[in-house]
Amino acid sequence: MKVKDVMNPNVIYCNSEDSIRSTSQILKKNGVSGAPVVDDNDNIVGIISEEDLLRFLEIPHHGGLWLPSPFEVIEIPIRELVSWEETKHMLSDFGDKKVKEVMKTDVFTISPESSIEEASELMTKHKINRLPVVENGKLVGIVTRGDIITGLSRS
């Protein structure tokens, strides 16, 4: 069985200049957990997933043991307030950031003529859930783990 037999030709995708907010809305509306990122000529320039969005939201952890001096005891509440304000600003700003700031640019793709075994091997080896399907350099579909399972159940 070939990738073209199980792929979805109606690809949900976004542009690298789209906002995180609009891209998140597209993913939610279409019930998908990720999408290829294309340029104006339908060339793939990246891929974005829910995991990328969540990773971008991680707040840096300040580790290590720190014992305050008597003067710093007064400063600690102020420092924590500033840190909280920075965090609030980062989160409110997040939706306006561009997809290109979050997307992965190292994208694995597959041909529609490849076997589903090849697709499965790529997904397993690289721990990815979807592969953009590319023909003559253009995005023509997408294949997910679920598509492969569905294809196997039909054969």
mmCIF file of C-alpha atoms in Angstrom:
data_model
loop_
_atom_site.group_PDB
_atom_site.id
_atom_site.type_symbol
_atom_site.label_atom_id
_atom_site.label_comp_id
_atom_site.label_asym_id
_atom_site.label_seq_id
_atom_site.Cartn_x
_atom_site.Cartn_y
_atom_site.Cartn_z
ATOM 1 C CA MET A 1 0.000 0.000 0.000
ATOM 2 C CA LYS A 2 1.281 3.455 -0.912
ATOM 3 C CA VAL A 3 1.125 6.748 0.929
ATOM 4 C CA LYS A 4 -1.183 8.159 -1.768
ATOM 5 C CA ASP A 5 -3.725 5.469 -0.829
ATOM 6 C CA VAL A 6 -4.047 6.649 2.782
ATOM 7 C CA MET A 7 -2.977 10.327 2.761
ATOM 8 C CA ASN A 8 -5.349 13.223 3.198
ATOM 9 C CA PRO A 9 -5.126 15.534 0.146
ATOM 10 C CA ASN A 10 -7.020 18.319 1.965
ATOM 11 C CA VAL A 11 -4.138 19.629 4.021
ATOM 12 C CA ILE A 12 -4.682 22.109 6.830
ATOM 13 C CA TYR A 13 -1.629 24.375 6.669
ATOM 14 C CA CYS A 14 -0.468 27.814 7.694
ATOM 15 C CA ASN A 15 2.032 30.462 6.636
ATOM 16 C CA SER A 16 5.155 31.367 8.605
ATOM 17 C CA GLU A 17 3.892 34.957 8.933
ATOM 18 C CA ASP A 18 0.552 33.875 10.456
ATOM 19 C CA SER A 19 0.048 34.652 14.124
ATOM 20 C CA ILE A 20 0.142 31.947 16.779
ATOM 21 C CA ARG A 21 -3.418 32.967 17.718
ATOM 22 C CA SER A 22 -4.855 32.434 14.217
ATOM 23 C CA THR A 23 -2.904 29.201 13.737
ATOM 24 C CA SER A 24 -4.146 27.840 17.083
ATOM 25 C CA GLN A 25 -7.691 28.655 16.021
ATOM 26 C CA ILE A 26 -7.192 26.832 12.704
ATOM 27 C CA LEU A 27 -5.825 23.731 14.463
ATOM 28 C CA LYS A 28 -8.716 23.721 16.942
ATOM 29 C CA LYS A 29 -11.405 24.376 14.326
ATOM 30 C CA ASN A 30 -10.161 21.514 12.150
ATOM 31 C CA GLY A 31 -9.443 19.093 14.985
ATOM 32 C CA VAL A 32 -5.797 18.595 14.068
ATOM 33 C CA SER A 33 -2.773 18.680 16.356
ATOM 34 C CA GLY A 34 -0.294 20.067 13.848
ATOM 35 C CA ALA A 35 0.152 21.476 10.368
ATOM 36 C CA PRO A 36 2.789 22.097 7.725
ATOM 37 C CA VAL A 37 3.981 25.669 7.308
ATOM 38 C CA VAL A 38 4.269 26.783 3.682
ATOM 39 C CA ASP A 39 5.485 29.846 1.830
ATOM 40 C CA ASP A 40 3.502 31.676 -0.837
ATOM 41 C CA ASN A 41 4.547 29.063 -3.452
ATOM 42 C CA ASP A 42 3.326 26.054 -1.412
ATOM 43 C CA ASN A 43 6.899 25.090 -0.527
ATOM 44 C CA ILE A 44 7.231 23.622 2.946
ATOM 45 C CA VAL A 45 9.309 25.816 5.250
ATOM 46 C CA GLY A 46 8.402 24.219 8.570
ATOM 47 C CA ILE A 47 5.901 22.327 10.639
ATOM 48 C CA ILE A 48 4.043 23.344 13.779
ATOM 49 C CA SER A 49 2.354 21.193 16.400
ATOM 50 C CA GLU A 50 0.527 21.593 19.679
ATOM 51 C CA GLU A 51 3.715 20.376 21.344
ATOM 52 C CA ASP A 52 5.676 23.278 19.800
ATOM 53 C CA LEU A 53 3.106 25.744 21.097
ATOM 54 C CA LEU A 54 3.188 24.254 24.590
ATOM 55 C CA ARG A 55 6.990 24.163 24.626
ATOM 56 C CA PHE A 56 7.071 27.843 23.679
ATOM 57 C CA LEU A 57 4.906 28.630 26.718
ATOM 58 C CA GLU A 58 7.307 27.024 29.193
ATOM 59 C CA ILE A 59 8.448 29.452 31.832
ATOM 60 C CA PRO A 60 12.208 29.349 32.426
ATOM 61 C CA HIS A 61 13.117 27.592 35.667
ATOM 62 C CA HIS A 62 15.539 29.346 37.960
ATOM 63 C CA GLY A 63 17.309 26.544 39.779
ATOM 64 C CA GLY A 64 20.000 26.365 42.393
ATOM 65 C CA LEU A 65 20.170 27.206 46.057
ATOM 66 C CA TRP A 66 20.146 30.866 46.856
ATOM 67 C CA LEU A 67 20.358 32.275 50.347
ATOM 68 C CA PRO A 68 19.444 35.938 50.637
ATOM 69 C CA SER A 69 21.418 38.558 52.504
ATOM 70 C CA PRO A 70 19.509 40.799 54.941
ATOM 71 C CA PHE A 71 19.223 43.472 52.238
ATOM 72 C CA GLU A 72 17.907 40.969 49.711
ATOM 73 C CA VAL A 73 15.106 39.946 52.093
ATOM 74 C CA ILE A 74 13.537 43.314 51.262
ATOM 75 C CA GLU A 75 14.283 42.843 47.552
ATOM 76 C CA ILE A 76 12.785 39.322 47.195
ATOM 77 C CA PRO A 77 9.093 40.345 47.033
ATOM 78 C CA ILE A 78 9.966 43.035 44.486
ATOM 79 C CA ARG A 79 12.005 40.578 42.385
ATOM 80 C CA GLU A 80 9.147 38.046 42.453
ATOM 81 C CA LEU A 81 6.656 40.742 41.424
ATOM 82 C CA VAL A 82 8.871 41.762 38.480
ATOM 83 C CA SER A 83 9.237 38.095 37.463
ATOM 84 C CA TRP A 84 5.441 37.636 37.596
ATOM 85 C CA GLU A 85 4.897 40.800 35.532
ATOM 86 C CA GLU A 86 7.367 39.542 32.900
ATOM 87 C CA THR A 87 5.545 36.201 32.783
ATOM 88 C CA LYS A 88 2.140 37.876 32.388
ATOM 89 C CA HIS A 89 3.512 40.079 29.602
ATOM 90 C CA MET A 90 5.036 37.079 27.812
ATOM 91 C CA LEU A 91 1.752 35.167 27.922
ATOM 92 C CA SER A 92 -0.392 38.090 26.768
ATOM 93 C CA ASP A 93 2.060 38.732 23.940
ATOM 94 C CA PHE A 94 2.203 35.106 22.836
ATOM 95 C CA GLY A 95 -0.793 35.077 20.491
ATOM 96 C CA ASP A 96 0.653 37.891 18.391
ATOM 97 C CA LYS A 97 3.965 36.131 17.745
ATOM 98 C CA LYS A 98 4.560 34.675 14.310
ATOM 99 C CA VAL A 99 4.485 30.960 13.510
ATOM 100 C CA LYS A 100 8.094 31.225 12.302
ATOM 101 C CA GLU A 101 9.170 31.874 15.918
ATOM 102 C CA VAL A 102 7.749 28.540 17.099
ATOM 103 C CA MET A 103 7.766 26.139 14.130
ATOM 104 C CA LYS A 104 10.309 23.425 13.533
ATOM 105 C CA THR A 105 12.250 23.948 10.335
ATOM 106 C CA ASP A 106 13.699 20.444 10.128
ATOM 107 C CA VAL A 107 10.778 18.763 8.356
ATOM 108 C CA PHE A 108 10.608 15.143 7.275
ATOM 109 C CA THR A 109 8.511 14.641 4.140
ATOM 110 C CA ILE A 110 7.496 11.684 2.018
ATOM 111 C CA SER A 111 6.445 11.022 -1.555
ATOM 112 C CA PRO A 112 2.930 9.851 -2.433
ATOM 113 C CA GLU A 113 4.570 6.867 -4.184
ATOM 114 C CA SER A 114 6.386 5.723 -1.018
ATOM 115 C CA SER A 115 5.062 2.738 0.878
ATOM 116 C CA ILE A 116 3.179 3.125 4.127
ATOM 117 C CA GLU A 117 5.922 0.991 5.686
ATOM 118 C CA GLU A 118 8.442 3.716 4.799
ATOM 119 C CA ALA A 119 6.145 6.363 6.259
ATOM 120 C CA SER A 120 5.671 4.334 9.422
ATOM 121 C CA GLU A 121 9.413 3.814 9.787
ATOM 122 C CA LEU A 122 10.091 7.559 9.421
ATOM 123 C CA MET A 123 7.429 8.442 11.983
ATOM 124 C CA THR A 124 8.657 5.877 14.478
ATOM 125 C CA LYS A 125 12.343 6.653 14.026
ATOM 126 C CA HIS A 126 11.904 10.419 14.393
ATOM 127 C CA LYS A 127 9.008 10.301 16.880
ATOM 128 C CA ILE A 128 6.677 12.363 14.720
ATOM 129 C CA ASN A 129 2.927 12.066 14.199
ATOM 130 C CA ARG A 130 2.516 13.404 10.671
ATOM 131 C CA LEU A 131 4.411 13.579 7.393
ATOM 132 C CA PRO A 132 3.735 16.182 4.725
ATOM 133 C CA VAL A 133 3.412 14.464 1.357
ATOM 134 C CA VAL A 134 5.436 16.247 -1.314
ATOM 135 C CA GLU A 135 5.481 15.764 -5.078
ATOM 136 C CA ASN A 136 7.706 17.834 -7.374
ATOM 137 C CA GLY A 137 8.566 20.040 -4.398
ATOM 138 C CA LYS A 138 4.923 20.921 -3.685
ATOM 139 C CA LEU A 139 2.692 19.951 -0.772
ATOM 140 C CA VAL A 140 0.029 17.519 -2.062
ATOM 141 C CA GLY A 141 -1.167 15.861 1.123
ATOM 142 C CA ILE A 142 -0.444 14.780 4.640
ATOM 143 C CA VAL A 143 -0.276 11.354 6.222
ATOM 144 C CA THR A 144 -0.681 10.732 9.938
ATOM 145 C CA ARG A 145 -0.221 7.683 12.113
ATOM 146 C CA GLY A 146 -4.000 7.388 12.224
ATOM 147 C CA ASP A 147 -4.208 7.399 8.411
ATOM 148 C CA ILE A 148 -1.779 4.497 8.259
ATOM 149 C CA ILE A 149 -3.721 2.512 10.896
ATOM 150 C CA THR A 150 -6.977 3.191 9.022
ATOM 151 C CA GLY A 151 -5.341 2.060 5.754
ATOM 152 C CA LEU A 152 -4.104 -1.150 7.352
ATOM 153 C CA SER A 153 -7.565 -1.932 8.703
ATOM 154 C CA ARG A 154 -9.026 -1.671 5.182
ATOM 155 C CA SER A 155 -6.546 -4.029 3.530
#
